[in-house]
Short mmCIF file of C-alpha atoms in Angstrom, two decimals:
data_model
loop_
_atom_site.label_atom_id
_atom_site.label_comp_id
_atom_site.label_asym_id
_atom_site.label_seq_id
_atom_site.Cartn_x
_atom_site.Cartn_y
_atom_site.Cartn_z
CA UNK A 1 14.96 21.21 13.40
CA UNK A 2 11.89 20.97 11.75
CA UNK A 3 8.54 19.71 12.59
CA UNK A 4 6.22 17.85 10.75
CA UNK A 5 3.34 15.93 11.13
CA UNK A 6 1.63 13.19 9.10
CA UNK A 7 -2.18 12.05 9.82
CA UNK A 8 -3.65 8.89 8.64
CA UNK A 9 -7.31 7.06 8.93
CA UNK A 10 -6.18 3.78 8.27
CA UNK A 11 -3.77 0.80 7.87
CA UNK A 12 -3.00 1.56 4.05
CA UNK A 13 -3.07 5.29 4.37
CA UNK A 14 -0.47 4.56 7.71
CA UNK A 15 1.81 2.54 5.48
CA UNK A 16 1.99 5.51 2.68
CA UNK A 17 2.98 7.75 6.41
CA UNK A 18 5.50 4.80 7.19
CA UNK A 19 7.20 5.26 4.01
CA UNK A 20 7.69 8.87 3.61
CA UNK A 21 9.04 8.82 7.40
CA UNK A 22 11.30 6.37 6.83
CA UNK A 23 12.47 7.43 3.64
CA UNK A 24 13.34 11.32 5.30
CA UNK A 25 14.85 10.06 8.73
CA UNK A 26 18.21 10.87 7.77
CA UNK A 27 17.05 14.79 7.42
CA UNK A 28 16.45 15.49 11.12
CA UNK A 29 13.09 16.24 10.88
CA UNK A 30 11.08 16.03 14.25
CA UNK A 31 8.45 14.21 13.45
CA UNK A 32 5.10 13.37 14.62
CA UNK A 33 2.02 11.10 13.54
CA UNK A 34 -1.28 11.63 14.47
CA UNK A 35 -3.28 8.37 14.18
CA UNK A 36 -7.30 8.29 13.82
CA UNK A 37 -8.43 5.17 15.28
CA UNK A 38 -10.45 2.89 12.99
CA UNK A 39 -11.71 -0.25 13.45
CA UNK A 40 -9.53 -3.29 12.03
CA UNK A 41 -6.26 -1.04 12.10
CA UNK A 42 -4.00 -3.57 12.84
CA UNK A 43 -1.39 -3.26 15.83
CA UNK A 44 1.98 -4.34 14.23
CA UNK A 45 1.64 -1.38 12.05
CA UNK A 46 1.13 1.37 14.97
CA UNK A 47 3.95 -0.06 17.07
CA UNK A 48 6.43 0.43 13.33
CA UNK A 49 5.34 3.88 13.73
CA UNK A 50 6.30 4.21 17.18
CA UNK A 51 10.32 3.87 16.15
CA UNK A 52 9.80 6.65 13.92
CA UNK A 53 8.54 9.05 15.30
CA UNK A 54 6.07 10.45 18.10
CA UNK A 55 3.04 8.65 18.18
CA UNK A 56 -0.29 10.41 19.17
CA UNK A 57 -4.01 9.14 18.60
CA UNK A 58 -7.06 11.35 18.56
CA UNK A 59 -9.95 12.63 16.22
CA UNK A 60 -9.52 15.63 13.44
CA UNK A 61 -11.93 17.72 15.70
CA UNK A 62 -9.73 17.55 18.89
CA UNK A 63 -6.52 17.51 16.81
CA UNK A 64 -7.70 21.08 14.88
CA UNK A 65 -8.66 22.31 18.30
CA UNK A 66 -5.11 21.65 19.45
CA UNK A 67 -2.88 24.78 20.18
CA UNK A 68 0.46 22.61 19.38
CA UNK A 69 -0.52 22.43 15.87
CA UNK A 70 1.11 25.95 15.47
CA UNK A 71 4.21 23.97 15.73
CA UNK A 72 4.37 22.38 12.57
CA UNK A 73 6.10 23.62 9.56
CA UNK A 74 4.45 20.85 7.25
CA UNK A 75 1.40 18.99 7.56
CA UNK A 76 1.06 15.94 5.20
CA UNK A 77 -2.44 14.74 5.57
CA UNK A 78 -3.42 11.25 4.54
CA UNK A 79 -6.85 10.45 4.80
CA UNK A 80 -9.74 8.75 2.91
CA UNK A 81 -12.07 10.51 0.47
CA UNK A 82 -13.22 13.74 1.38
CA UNK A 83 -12.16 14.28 4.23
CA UNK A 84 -8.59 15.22 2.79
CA UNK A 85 -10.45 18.61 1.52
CA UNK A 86 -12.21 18.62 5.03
CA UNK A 87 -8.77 19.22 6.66
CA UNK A 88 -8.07 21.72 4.52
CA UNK A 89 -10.62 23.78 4.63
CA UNK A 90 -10.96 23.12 8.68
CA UNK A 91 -7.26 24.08 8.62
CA UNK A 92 -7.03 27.00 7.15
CA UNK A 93 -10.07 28.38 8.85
CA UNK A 94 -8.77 27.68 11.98
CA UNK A 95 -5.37 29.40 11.23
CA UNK A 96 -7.78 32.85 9.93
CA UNK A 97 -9.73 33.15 12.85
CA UNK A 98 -6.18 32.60 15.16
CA UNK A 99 -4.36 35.06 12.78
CA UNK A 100 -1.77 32.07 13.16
CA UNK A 101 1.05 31.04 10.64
CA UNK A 102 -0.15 28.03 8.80
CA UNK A 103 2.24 24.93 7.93
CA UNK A 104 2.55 24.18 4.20
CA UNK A 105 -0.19 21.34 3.48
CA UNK A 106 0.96 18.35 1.37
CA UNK A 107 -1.24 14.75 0.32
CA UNK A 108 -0.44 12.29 -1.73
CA UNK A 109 -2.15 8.77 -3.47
CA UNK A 110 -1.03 5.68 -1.13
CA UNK A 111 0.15 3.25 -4.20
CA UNK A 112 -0.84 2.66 -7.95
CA UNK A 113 -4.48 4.83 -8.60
CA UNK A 114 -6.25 2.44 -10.72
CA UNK A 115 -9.32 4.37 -11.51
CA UNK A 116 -11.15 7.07 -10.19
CA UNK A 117 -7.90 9.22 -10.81
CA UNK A 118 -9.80 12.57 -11.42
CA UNK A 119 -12.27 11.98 -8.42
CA UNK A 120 -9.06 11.44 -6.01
CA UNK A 121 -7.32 14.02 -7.71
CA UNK A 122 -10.19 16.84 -7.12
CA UNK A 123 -10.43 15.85 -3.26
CA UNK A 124 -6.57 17.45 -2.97
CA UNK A 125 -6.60 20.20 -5.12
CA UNK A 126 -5.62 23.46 -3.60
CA UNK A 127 -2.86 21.72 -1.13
CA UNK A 128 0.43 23.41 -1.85
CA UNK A 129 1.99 20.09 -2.56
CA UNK A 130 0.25 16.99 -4.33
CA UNK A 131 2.84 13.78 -4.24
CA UNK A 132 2.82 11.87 -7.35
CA UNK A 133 3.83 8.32 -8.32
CA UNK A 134 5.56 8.75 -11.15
CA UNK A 135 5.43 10.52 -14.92
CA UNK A 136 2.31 8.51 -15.92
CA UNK A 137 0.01 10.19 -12.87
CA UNK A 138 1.78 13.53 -13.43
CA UNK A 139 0.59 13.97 -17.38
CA UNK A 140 -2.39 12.61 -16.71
CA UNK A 141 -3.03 15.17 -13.89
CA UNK A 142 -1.69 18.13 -16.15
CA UNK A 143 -4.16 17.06 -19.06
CA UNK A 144 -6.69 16.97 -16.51
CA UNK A 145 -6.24 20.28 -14.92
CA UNK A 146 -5.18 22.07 -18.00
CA UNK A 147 -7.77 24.21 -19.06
CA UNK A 148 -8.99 25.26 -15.14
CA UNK A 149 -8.19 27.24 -12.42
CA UNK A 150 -5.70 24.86 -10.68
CA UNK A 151 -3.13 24.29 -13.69
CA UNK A 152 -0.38 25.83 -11.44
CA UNK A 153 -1.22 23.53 -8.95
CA UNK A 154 2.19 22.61 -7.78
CA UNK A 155 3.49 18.69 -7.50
CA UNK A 156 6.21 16.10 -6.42
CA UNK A 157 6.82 12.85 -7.77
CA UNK A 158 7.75 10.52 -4.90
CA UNK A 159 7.74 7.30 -6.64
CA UNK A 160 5.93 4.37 -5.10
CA UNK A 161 9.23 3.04 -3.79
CA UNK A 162 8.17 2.10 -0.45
CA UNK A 163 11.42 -0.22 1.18
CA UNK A 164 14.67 1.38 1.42
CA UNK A 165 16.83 -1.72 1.01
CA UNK A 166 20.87 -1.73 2.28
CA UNK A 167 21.85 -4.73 0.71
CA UNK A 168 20.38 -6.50 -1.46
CA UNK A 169 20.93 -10.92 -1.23
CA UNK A 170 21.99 -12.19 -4.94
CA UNK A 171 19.13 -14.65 -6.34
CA UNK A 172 21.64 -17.67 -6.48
CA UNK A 173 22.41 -17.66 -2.91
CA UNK A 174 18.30 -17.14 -1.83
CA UNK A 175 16.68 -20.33 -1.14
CA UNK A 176 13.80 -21.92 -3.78
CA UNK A 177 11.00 -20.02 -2.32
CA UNK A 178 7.80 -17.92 -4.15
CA UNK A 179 5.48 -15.84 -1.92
CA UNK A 180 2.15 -15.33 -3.15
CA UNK A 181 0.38 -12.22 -1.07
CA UNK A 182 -3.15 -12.27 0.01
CA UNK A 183 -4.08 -8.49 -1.02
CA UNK A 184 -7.35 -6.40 -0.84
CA UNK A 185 -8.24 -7.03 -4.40
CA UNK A 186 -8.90 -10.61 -4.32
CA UNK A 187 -11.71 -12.24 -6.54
CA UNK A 188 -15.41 -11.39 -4.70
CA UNK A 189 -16.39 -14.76 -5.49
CA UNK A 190 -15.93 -17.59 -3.25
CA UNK A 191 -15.75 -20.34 -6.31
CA UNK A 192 -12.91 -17.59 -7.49
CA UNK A 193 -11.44 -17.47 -4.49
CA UNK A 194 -11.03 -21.15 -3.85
CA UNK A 195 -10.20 -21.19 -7.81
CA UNK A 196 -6.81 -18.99 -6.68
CA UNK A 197 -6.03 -21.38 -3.60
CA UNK A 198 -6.12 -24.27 -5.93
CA UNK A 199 -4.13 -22.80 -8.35
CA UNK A 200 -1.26 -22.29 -5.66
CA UNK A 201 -1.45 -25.87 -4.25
CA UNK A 202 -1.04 -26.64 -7.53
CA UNK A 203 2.15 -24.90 -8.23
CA UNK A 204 3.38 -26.38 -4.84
CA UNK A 205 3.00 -29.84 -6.15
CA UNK A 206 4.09 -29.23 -9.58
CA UNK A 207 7.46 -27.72 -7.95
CA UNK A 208 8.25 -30.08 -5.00
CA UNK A 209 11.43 -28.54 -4.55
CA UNK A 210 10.56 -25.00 -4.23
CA UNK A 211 9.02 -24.10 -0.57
CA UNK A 212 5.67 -21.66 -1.82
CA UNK A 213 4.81 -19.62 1.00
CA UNK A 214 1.46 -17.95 1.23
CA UNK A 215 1.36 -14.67 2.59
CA UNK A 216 -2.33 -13.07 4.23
CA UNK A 217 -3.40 -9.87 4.89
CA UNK A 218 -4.27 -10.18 8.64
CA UNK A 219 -4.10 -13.70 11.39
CA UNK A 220 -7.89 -15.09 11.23
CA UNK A 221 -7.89 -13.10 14.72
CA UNK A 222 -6.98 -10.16 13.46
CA UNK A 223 -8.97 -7.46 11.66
CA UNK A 224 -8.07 -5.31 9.01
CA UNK A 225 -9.74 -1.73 7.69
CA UNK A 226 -10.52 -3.42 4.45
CA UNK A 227 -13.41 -6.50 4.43
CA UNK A 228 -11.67 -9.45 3.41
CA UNK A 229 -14.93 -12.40 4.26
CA UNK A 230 -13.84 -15.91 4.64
CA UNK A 231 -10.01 -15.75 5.63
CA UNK A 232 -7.48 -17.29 3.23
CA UNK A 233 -6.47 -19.69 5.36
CA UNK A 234 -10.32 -21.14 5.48
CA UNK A 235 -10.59 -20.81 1.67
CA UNK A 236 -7.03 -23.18 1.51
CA UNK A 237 -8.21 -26.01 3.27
CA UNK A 238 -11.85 -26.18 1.33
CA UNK A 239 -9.85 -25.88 -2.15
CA UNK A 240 -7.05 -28.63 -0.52
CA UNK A 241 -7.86 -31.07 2.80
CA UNK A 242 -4.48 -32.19 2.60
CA UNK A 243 -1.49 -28.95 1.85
CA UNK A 244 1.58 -30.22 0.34
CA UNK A 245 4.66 -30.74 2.30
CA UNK A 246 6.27 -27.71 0.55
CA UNK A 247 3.05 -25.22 0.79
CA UNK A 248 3.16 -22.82 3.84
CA UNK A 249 1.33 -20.06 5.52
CA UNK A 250 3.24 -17.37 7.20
CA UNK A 251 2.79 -13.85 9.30
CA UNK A 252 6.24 -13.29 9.24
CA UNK A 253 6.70 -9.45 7.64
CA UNK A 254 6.40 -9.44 3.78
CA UNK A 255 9.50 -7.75 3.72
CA UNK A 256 11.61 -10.44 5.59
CA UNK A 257 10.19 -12.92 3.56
CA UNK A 258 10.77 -10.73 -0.04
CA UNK A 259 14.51 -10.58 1.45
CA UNK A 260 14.92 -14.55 1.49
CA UNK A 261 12.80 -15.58 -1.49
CA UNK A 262 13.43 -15.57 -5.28
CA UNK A 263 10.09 -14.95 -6.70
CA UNK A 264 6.83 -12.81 -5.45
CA UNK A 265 3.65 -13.81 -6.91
CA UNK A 266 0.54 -11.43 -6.53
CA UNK A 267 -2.61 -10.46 -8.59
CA UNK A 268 -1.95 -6.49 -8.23
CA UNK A 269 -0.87 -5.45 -5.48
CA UNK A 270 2.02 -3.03 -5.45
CA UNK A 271 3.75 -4.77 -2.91
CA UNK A 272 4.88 -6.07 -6.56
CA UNK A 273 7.35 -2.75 -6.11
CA UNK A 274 8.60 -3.65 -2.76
CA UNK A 275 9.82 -6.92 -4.49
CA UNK A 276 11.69 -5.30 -6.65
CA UNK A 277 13.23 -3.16 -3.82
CA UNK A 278 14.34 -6.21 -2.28
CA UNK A 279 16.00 -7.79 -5.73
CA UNK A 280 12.79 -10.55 -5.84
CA UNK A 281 11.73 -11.14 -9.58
CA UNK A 282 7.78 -10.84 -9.21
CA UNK A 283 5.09 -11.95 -11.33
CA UNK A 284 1.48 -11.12 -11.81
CA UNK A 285 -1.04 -13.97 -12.15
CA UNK A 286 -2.98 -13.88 -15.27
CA UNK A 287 -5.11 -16.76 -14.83
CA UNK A 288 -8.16 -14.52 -13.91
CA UNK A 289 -7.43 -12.28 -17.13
CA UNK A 290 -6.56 -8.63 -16.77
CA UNK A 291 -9.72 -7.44 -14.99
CA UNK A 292 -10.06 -4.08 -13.76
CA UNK A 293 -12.06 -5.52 -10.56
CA UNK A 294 -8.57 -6.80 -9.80
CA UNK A 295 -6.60 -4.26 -10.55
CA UNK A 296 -4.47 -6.31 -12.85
CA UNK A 297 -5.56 -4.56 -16.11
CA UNK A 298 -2.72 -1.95 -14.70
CA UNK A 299 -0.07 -4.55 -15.50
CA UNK A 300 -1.04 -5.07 -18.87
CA UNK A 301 1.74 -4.91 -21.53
CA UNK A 302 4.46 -4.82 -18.64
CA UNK A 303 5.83 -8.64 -19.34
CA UNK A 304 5.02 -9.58 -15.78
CA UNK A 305 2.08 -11.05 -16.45
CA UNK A 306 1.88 -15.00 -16.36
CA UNK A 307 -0.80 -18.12 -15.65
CA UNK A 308 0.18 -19.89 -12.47
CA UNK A 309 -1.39 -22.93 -14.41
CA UNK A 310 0.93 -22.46 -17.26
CA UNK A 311 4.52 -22.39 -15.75
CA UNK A 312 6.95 -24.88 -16.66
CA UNK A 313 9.98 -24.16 -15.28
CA UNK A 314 9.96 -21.43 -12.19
CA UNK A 315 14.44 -22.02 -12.24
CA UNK A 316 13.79 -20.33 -15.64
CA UNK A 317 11.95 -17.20 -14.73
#
């Protein structure tokens, strides 16, 4: 059996960890993830990865310094910035001086790379695997490397399929529920901000007999790794004293409530994709206008986009 181990820094780069060890459970891999403690990691999503694998917590120092790393055949490292190169060049220094065998080293880019693509791209070159997301990253990463030293540079495309759904719940029988999910690219603007709340009470009132469920990141007691300011749920009752009948908030996992509801609702998030795993039509709101601050410039073209404001009929979608 082989061994592998996946690190992540935070709560994103944990879910990107969550996927790929879900996804490869049926190949009878031992696996184990090392988790870096950050502030605002939130605790649901280190007990997930406790029922996939073992679970250890530490800094990169102590874990380099640790003679079990021999172990591993694979290392997939998921961390921010540059400290993805910092492994690698920690790594493989440590595995000189040792004269030890070294695991192959693999990365990859946790969701849809909006911009910056070259800078993330440069932080992982030299790995001996770079995970894609699909055709579109992989010619733009060939036309970037194309004329240098790391041409050969050898990749995977994963996909950004992130839920691994058995069955799948026919629309007709789902109840009349959208979820619109609170994501890290919200508008920075509190005006915005209470513009978007408003704009979902509105759709709750306009459709009386759909339930619209709003989705946040984190509980207002929580934290999360990403800033978010005033907490959705704060911004909702400034934009609306009194929430319609039919207008909820819940924790409950996104996935749960994908799995009962027949539309998903987002600005860009690619939790859009994990909608689609679970057979939920999705949308992308377009009253704020394809903005790259918002990441929903991506989604231009696709069809998907629509105004919240501007629905007539959600049966119809």
């Amino acid at each position: 059996m082989s061994a592998v181990l996946l690190i992540a820094d935070s709560d994103s780069q944990m879910l990107y960890c969550e996927a790929l060890a879900r996804g490869h459970r049926a190949a009878g891999l031992e696996l184990t993830i090392h988790l870096i403690p950050r502030d605002g990691t939130p605790e649901a999503v280190k007990r997930r990865m406790e029922q996939l694998g073992t679970v250890q917590q530490g800094s990169l120092s102590t874990l380099l310094q640790d003679p079990g790393l021999s172990r591993f055949a694979a290392i997939g490292v998921f961390l921010t910035g540059s400290k993805i190169a910092g492994f690698r060049s920690a790594y493989l220094r440590s595995r000189q001086h040792d004269l030890q065998p070294r695991a192959l080293l693999f990365c990859g880019f946790n969701g849809v790379v909006l911009e910056r693509f070259e800078e993330a791209v440069t932080w992982r070159l030299g790995y001996d695997l770079i995970c894609l997301n699909g055709p579109r990253d992989q010619a733009r990463f060939e036309r970037f490397l194309r004329h240098t030293p790391f041409r050969s540079q050898r990749t995977v495309l994963t996909g950004l399929r992130r839920a691994r759904v058995a069955e799948v719940r026919p629309l007709a029988e789902r109840p009349r529920q959208l979820v619109f999910a609170e994501q890290v690219a919200m508008p920075a603007s509190l005006e915005e901000r209470r513009q978007l709340a408003r704009l979902v009470v509105d759709l709750a009132q306009r459709f009386s007999d759909w339930q619209v469920v709003l989705k946040p990141r984190v509980a207002p007691h929580e934290a999360t790794f990403h800033e978010i300011g005033e907490h959705i749920t704060t911004t909702l009752e400034q934009a609306c004293r009194r929430r319609p009948a039919n207008l909820t908030v819940s924790y409950a996992p996104l996935a749960a409530l994908l799995a009962e509801s027949r539309l998903f609702a987002t600005l860009s998030s690619t939790a859009l994709f994990d909608a689609l795993d679970h057979g939920c039509s999705a949308l992308v709101m377009g009253d704020f206008g394809l903005r790259g601050d918002l990441g929903s410039d991506f989604f231009g073209g696709s069809g998907l986009v629509r105004s919240l404001a501007a629905i007539g009929d959600l049966d119809a979608w």
